[in-house]
Short mmCIF file of C-alpha atoms in Angstrom, two decimals:
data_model
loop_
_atom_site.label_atom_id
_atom_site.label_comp_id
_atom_site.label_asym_id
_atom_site.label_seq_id
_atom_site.Cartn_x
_atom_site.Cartn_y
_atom_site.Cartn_z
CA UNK A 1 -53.40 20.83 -60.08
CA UNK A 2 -51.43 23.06 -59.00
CA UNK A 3 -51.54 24.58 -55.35
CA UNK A 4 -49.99 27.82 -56.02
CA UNK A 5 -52.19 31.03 -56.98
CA UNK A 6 -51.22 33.96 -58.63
CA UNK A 7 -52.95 37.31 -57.54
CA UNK A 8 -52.86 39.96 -60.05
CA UNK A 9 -52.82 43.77 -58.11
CA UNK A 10 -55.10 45.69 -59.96
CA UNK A 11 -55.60 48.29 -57.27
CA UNK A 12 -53.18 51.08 -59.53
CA UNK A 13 -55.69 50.55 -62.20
CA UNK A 14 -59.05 48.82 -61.95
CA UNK A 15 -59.22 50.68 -58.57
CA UNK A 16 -58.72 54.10 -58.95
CA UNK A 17 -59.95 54.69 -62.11
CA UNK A 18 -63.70 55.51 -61.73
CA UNK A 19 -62.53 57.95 -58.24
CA UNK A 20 -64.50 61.36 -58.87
CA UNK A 21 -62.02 63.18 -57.01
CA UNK A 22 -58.24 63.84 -58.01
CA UNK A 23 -55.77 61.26 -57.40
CA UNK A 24 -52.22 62.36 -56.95
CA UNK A 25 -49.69 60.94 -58.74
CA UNK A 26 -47.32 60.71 -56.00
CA UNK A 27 -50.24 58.32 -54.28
CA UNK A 28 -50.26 55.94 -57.39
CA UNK A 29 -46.70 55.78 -57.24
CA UNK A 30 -46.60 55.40 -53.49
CA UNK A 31 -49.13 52.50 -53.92
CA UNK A 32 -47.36 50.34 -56.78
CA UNK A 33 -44.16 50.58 -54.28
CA UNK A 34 -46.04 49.19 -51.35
CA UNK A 35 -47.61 46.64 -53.19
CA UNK A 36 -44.16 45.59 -54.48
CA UNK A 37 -42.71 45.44 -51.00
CA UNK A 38 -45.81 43.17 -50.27
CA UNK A 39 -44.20 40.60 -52.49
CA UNK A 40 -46.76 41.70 -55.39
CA UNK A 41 -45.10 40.63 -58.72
CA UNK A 42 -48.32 41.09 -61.26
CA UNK A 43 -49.08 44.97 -61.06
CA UNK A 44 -51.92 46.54 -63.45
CA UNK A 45 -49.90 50.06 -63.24
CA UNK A 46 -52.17 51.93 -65.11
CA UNK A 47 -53.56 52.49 -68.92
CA UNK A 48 -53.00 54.27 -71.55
CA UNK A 49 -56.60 55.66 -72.76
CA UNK A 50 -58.59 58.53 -73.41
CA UNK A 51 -57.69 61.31 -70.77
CA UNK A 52 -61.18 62.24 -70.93
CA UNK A 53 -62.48 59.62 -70.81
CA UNK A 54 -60.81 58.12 -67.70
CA UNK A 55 -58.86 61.25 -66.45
CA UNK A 56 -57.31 58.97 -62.95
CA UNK A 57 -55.27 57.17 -65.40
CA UNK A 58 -53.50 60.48 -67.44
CA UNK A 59 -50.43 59.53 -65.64
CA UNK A 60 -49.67 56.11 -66.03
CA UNK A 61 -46.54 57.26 -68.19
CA UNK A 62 -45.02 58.99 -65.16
CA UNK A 63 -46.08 56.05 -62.82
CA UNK A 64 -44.37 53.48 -64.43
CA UNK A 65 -41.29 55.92 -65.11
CA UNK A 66 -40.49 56.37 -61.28
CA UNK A 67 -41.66 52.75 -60.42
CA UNK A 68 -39.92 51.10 -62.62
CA UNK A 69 -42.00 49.25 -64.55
CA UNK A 70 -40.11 49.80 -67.65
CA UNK A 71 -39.25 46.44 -68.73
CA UNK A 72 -40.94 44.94 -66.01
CA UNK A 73 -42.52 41.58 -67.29
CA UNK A 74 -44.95 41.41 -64.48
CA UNK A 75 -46.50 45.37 -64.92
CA UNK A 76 -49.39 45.68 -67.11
CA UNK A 77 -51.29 48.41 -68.40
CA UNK A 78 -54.29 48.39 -70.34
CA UNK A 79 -54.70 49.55 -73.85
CA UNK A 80 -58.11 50.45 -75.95
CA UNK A 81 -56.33 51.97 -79.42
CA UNK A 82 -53.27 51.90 -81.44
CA UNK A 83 -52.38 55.59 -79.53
CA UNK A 84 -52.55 53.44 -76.76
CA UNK A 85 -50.07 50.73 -77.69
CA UNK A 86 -47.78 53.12 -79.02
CA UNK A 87 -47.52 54.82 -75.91
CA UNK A 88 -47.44 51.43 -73.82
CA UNK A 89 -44.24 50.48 -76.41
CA UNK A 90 -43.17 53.87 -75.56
CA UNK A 91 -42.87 53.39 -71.61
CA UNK A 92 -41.33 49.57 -72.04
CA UNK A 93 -44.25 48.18 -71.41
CA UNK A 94 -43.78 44.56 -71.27
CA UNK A 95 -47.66 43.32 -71.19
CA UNK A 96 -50.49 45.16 -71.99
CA UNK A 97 -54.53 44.25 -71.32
CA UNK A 98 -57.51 44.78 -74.02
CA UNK A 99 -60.75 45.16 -72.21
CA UNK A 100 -64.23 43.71 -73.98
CA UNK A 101 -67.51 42.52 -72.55
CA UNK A 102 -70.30 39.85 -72.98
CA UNK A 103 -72.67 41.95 -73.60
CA UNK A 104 -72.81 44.15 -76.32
CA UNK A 105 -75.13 47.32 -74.19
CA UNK A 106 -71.98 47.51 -72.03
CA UNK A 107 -69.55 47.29 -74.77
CA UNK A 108 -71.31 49.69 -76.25
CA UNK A 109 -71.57 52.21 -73.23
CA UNK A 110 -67.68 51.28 -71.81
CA UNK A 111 -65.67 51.66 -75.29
CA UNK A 112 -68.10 53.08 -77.71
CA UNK A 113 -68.61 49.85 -80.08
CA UNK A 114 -70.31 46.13 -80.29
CA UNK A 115 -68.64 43.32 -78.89
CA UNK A 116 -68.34 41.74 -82.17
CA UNK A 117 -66.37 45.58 -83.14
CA UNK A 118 -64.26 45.85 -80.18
CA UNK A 119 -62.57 42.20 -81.42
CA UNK A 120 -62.29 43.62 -84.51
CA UNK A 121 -60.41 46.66 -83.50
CA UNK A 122 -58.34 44.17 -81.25
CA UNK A 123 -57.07 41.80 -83.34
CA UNK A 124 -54.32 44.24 -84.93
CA UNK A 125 -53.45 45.89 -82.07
CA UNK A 126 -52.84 42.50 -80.22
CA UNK A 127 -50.89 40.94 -83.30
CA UNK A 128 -48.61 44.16 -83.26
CA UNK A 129 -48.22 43.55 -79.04
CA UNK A 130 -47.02 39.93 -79.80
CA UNK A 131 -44.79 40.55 -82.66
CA UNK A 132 -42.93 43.49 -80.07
CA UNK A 133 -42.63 40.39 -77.57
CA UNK A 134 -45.33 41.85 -75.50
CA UNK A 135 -47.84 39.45 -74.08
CA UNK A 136 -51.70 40.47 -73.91
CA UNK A 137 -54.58 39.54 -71.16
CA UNK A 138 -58.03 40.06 -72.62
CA UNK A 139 -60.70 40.96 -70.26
CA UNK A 140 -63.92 39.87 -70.99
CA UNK A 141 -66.40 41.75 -68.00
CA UNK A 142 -69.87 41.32 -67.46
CA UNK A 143 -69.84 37.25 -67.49
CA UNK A 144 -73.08 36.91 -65.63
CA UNK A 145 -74.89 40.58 -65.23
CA UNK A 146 -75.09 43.47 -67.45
CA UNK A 147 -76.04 46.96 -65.49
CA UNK A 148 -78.12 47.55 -68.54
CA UNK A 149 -79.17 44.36 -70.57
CA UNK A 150 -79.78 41.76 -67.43
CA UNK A 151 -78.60 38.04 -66.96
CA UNK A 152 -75.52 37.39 -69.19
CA UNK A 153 -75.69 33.78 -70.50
CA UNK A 154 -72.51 31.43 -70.23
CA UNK A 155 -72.87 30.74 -74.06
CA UNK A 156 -71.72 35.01 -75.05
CA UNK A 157 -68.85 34.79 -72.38
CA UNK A 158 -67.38 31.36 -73.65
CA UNK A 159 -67.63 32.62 -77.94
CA UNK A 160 -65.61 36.11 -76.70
CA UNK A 161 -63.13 34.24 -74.67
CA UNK A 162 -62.45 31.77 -77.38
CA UNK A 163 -62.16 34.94 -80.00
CA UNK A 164 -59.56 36.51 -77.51
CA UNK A 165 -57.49 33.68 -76.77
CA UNK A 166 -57.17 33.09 -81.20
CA UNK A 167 -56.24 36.56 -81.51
CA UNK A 168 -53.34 35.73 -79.41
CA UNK A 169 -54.24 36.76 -75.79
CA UNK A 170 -52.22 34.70 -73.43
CA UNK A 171 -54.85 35.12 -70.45
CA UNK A 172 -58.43 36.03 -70.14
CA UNK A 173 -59.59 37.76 -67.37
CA UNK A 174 -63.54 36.79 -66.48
CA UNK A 175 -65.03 39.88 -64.83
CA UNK A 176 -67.81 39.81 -62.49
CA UNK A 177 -68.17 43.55 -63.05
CA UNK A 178 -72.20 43.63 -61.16
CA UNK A 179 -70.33 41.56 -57.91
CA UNK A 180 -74.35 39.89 -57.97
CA UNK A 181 -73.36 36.46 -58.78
CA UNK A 182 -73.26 33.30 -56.46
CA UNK A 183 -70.94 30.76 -56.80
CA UNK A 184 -73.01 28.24 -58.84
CA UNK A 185 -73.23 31.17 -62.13
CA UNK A 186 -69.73 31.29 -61.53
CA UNK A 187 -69.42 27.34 -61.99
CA UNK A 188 -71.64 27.42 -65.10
CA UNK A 189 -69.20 30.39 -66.70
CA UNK A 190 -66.24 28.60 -65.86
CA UNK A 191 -66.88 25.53 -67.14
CA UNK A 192 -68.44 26.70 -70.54
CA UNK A 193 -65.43 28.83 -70.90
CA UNK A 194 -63.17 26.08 -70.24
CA UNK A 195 -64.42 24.06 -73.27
CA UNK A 196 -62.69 26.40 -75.43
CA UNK A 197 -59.74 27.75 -73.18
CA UNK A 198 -57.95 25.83 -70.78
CA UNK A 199 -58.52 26.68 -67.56
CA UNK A 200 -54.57 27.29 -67.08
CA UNK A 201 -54.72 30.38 -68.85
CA UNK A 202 -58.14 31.90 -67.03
CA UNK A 203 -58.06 34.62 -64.24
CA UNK A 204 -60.82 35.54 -62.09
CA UNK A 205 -62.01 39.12 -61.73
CA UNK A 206 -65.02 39.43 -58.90
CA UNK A 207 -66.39 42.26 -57.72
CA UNK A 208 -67.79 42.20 -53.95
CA UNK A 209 -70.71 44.28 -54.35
CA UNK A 210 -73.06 42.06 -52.60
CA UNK A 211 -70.21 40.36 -50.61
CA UNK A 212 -70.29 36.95 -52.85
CA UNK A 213 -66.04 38.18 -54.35
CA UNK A 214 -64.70 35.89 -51.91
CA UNK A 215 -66.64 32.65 -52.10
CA UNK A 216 -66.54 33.15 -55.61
CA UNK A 217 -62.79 33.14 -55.82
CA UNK A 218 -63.03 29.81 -53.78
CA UNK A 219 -65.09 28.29 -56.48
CA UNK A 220 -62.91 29.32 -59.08
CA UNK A 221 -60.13 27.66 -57.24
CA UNK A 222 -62.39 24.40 -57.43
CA UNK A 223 -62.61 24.29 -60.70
CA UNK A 224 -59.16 24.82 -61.48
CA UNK A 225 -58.30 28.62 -61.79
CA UNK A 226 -54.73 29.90 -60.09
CA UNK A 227 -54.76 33.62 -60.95
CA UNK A 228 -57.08 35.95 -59.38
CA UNK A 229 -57.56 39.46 -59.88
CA UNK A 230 -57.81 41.12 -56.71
CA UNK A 231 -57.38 44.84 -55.42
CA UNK A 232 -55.94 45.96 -51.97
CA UNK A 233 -58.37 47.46 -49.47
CA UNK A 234 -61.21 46.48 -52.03
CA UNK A 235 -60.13 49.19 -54.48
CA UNK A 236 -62.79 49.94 -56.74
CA UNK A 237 -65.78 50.07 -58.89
CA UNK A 238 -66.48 50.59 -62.53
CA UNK A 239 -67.81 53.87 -64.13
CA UNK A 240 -69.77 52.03 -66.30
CA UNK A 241 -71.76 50.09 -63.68
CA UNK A 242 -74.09 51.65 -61.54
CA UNK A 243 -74.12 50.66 -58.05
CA UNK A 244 -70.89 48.45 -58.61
CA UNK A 245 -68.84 48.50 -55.62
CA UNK A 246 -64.82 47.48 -55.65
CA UNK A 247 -62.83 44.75 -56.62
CA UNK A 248 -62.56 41.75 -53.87
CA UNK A 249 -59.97 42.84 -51.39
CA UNK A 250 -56.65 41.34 -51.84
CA UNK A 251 -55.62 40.89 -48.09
CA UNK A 252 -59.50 39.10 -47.83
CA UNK A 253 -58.09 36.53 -50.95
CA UNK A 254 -54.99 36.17 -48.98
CA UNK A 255 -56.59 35.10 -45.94
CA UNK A 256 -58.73 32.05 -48.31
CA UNK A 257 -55.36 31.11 -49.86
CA UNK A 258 -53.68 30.74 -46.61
CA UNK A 259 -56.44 29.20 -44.75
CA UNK A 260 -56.86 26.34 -47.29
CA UNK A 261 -53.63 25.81 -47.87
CA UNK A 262 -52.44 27.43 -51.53
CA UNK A 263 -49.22 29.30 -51.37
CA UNK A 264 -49.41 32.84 -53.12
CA UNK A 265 -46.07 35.23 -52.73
CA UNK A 266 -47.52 38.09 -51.42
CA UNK A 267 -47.11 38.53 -47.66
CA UNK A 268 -50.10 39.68 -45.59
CA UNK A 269 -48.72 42.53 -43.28
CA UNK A 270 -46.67 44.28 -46.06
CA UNK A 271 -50.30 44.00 -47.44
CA UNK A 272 -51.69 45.61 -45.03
CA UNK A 273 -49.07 48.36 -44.64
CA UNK A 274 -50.36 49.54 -48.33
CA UNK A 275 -53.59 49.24 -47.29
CA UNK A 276 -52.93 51.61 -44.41
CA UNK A 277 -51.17 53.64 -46.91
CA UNK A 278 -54.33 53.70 -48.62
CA UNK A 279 -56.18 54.65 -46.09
CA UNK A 280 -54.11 56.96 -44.66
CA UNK A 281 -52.47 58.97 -47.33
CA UNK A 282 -54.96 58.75 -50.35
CA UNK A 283 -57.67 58.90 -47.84
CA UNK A 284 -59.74 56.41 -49.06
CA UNK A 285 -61.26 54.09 -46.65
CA UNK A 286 -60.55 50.37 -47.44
CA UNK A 287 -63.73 48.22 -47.26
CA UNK A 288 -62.13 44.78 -46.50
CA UNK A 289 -62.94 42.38 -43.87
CA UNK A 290 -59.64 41.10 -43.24
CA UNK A 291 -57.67 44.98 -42.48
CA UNK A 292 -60.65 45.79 -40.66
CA UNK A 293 -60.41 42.72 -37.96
CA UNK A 294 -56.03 42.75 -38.12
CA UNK A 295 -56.14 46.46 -38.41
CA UNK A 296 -58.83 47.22 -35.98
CA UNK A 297 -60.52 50.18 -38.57
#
């Protein structure tokens, strides 16, 4: 297995999005080019959905214009309609996320439609991605809570990953979306999922709510995962959650990999210069462990 891990910076995105107040769009471009001088090579830049519905993210277009993300294979924005592709194709886009659930009460609260009608919707739009060279992640949150329906069964996640991955999705992102679990759920998701997807093509997306994102990232490294989804100064939180808190902090994932030995290529005081930047210029206070004990805030 291999010993090198992947993080995915979904800080641009998954971390801003659910903000109440404004967030300037020379902040989210400041951000993406600190996280690239951290060594950061898989971005989530943005998305390209309903302004009204998630008004953080109207500027993604302009983001990855003066990043340069055109063309970029590592920058990836997420999609929820054909408008949204187009526009995705438009900015050279070169992969692109679809976002489902488990359970249908979220799916049906976060995009409007059932699980089983969000894949249907999908399956087009991710056929028309692949055939423009464009690869596609599928998300899949709420693998072992649901703000709304309770306990999420392994049986739901593993039948929606398996549908995602024969659409054509090269990845598929599991998303702790509650941060509630402990590491033994996470084992019993994994491994269900894995029966149908090989583990090679799985990220993990925790949430540190109740401060389980780490060790849960550890025991998705057991079983065999090497891409995480992580967000710098614990970015985060989902509009659609209640009482979610953000994403686990990237420098805190860097610290595991380092400590047990994986090699990841994002460097940890570039990491927490953007962090800083965070903190200093979007004024948003970072929630990490790690920046607090190296940074001393």
């Amino acid at each position: 297995m291999s010993e090198r891990v992947a993080i995915v910076e979904v800080g641009p995105r998954d971390g801003l999005q659910a903000r109440k107040d404004p967030v300037a769009t020379t902040a989210r471009i400041g951000l993406v080019e600190h996280l690239r001088r951290a060594g950061a090579r898989r971005i989530e830049v943005g998305s390209f959905v309903s302004p009204r519905a998630v008004p953080r993210m109207a500027d993604t277009a302009e983001v990855m214009a003066a990043t340069g993300s055109r063309g970029r294979d590592g920058d990836m924005v997420l999609v929820a309609s054909e408008r949204g592709l187009d526009q995705a194709l438009e900015s050279g886009a070169r992969a692109i996320a679809v976002f489902t659930a488990a359970s249908d009460a979220f799916a049906e609260k976060n995009i409007g439609r059932t699980v089983a009608e969000s894949l249907a919707r999908f399956r087009p739009l991710v056929a028309r991605a692949r055939d423009a060279g464009v690869f596609v992640r599928g998300y899949v949150s709420t693998i072992t809570d649901c703000p709304y329906s309770g306990e999420v069964t392994p049986y739901p996640v593993s039948e929606v990953s398996r549908a995602l991955r024969d659409m054509g999705c090269g990845e598929i992102s599991l998303g702790e979306t509650l941060g509630k679990a402990t590491p033994a759920r996470i084992a019993a998701v994994v491994e269900a999922v894995a029966r149908h997807v090989p583990v090679t093509e799985l990220a993990a997306h925790f949430h540190d709510t109740y401060g389980m994102g780490v060790a849960n990232v550890a025991e998705a490294l057991r079983l065999g995962i090497r891409t995480v989804d992580a967000a710098a100064g614990g970015l985060g939180g989902c509009p659609f959650a209640p009482g979610a808190s953000g994403n686990v902090a990237t420098e805190d994932v860097l610290h595991l990999l380092q400590g047990d030995g994986y090699s990841c290529e994002i460097s940890m005081e570039p990491l927490l210069d953007a962090v800083a930047f965070i903190e200093r210029d979007m004024g948003i206070r970072p929630t990490s462990r790690v920046y607090k004990a190296l940074r001393g805030t």
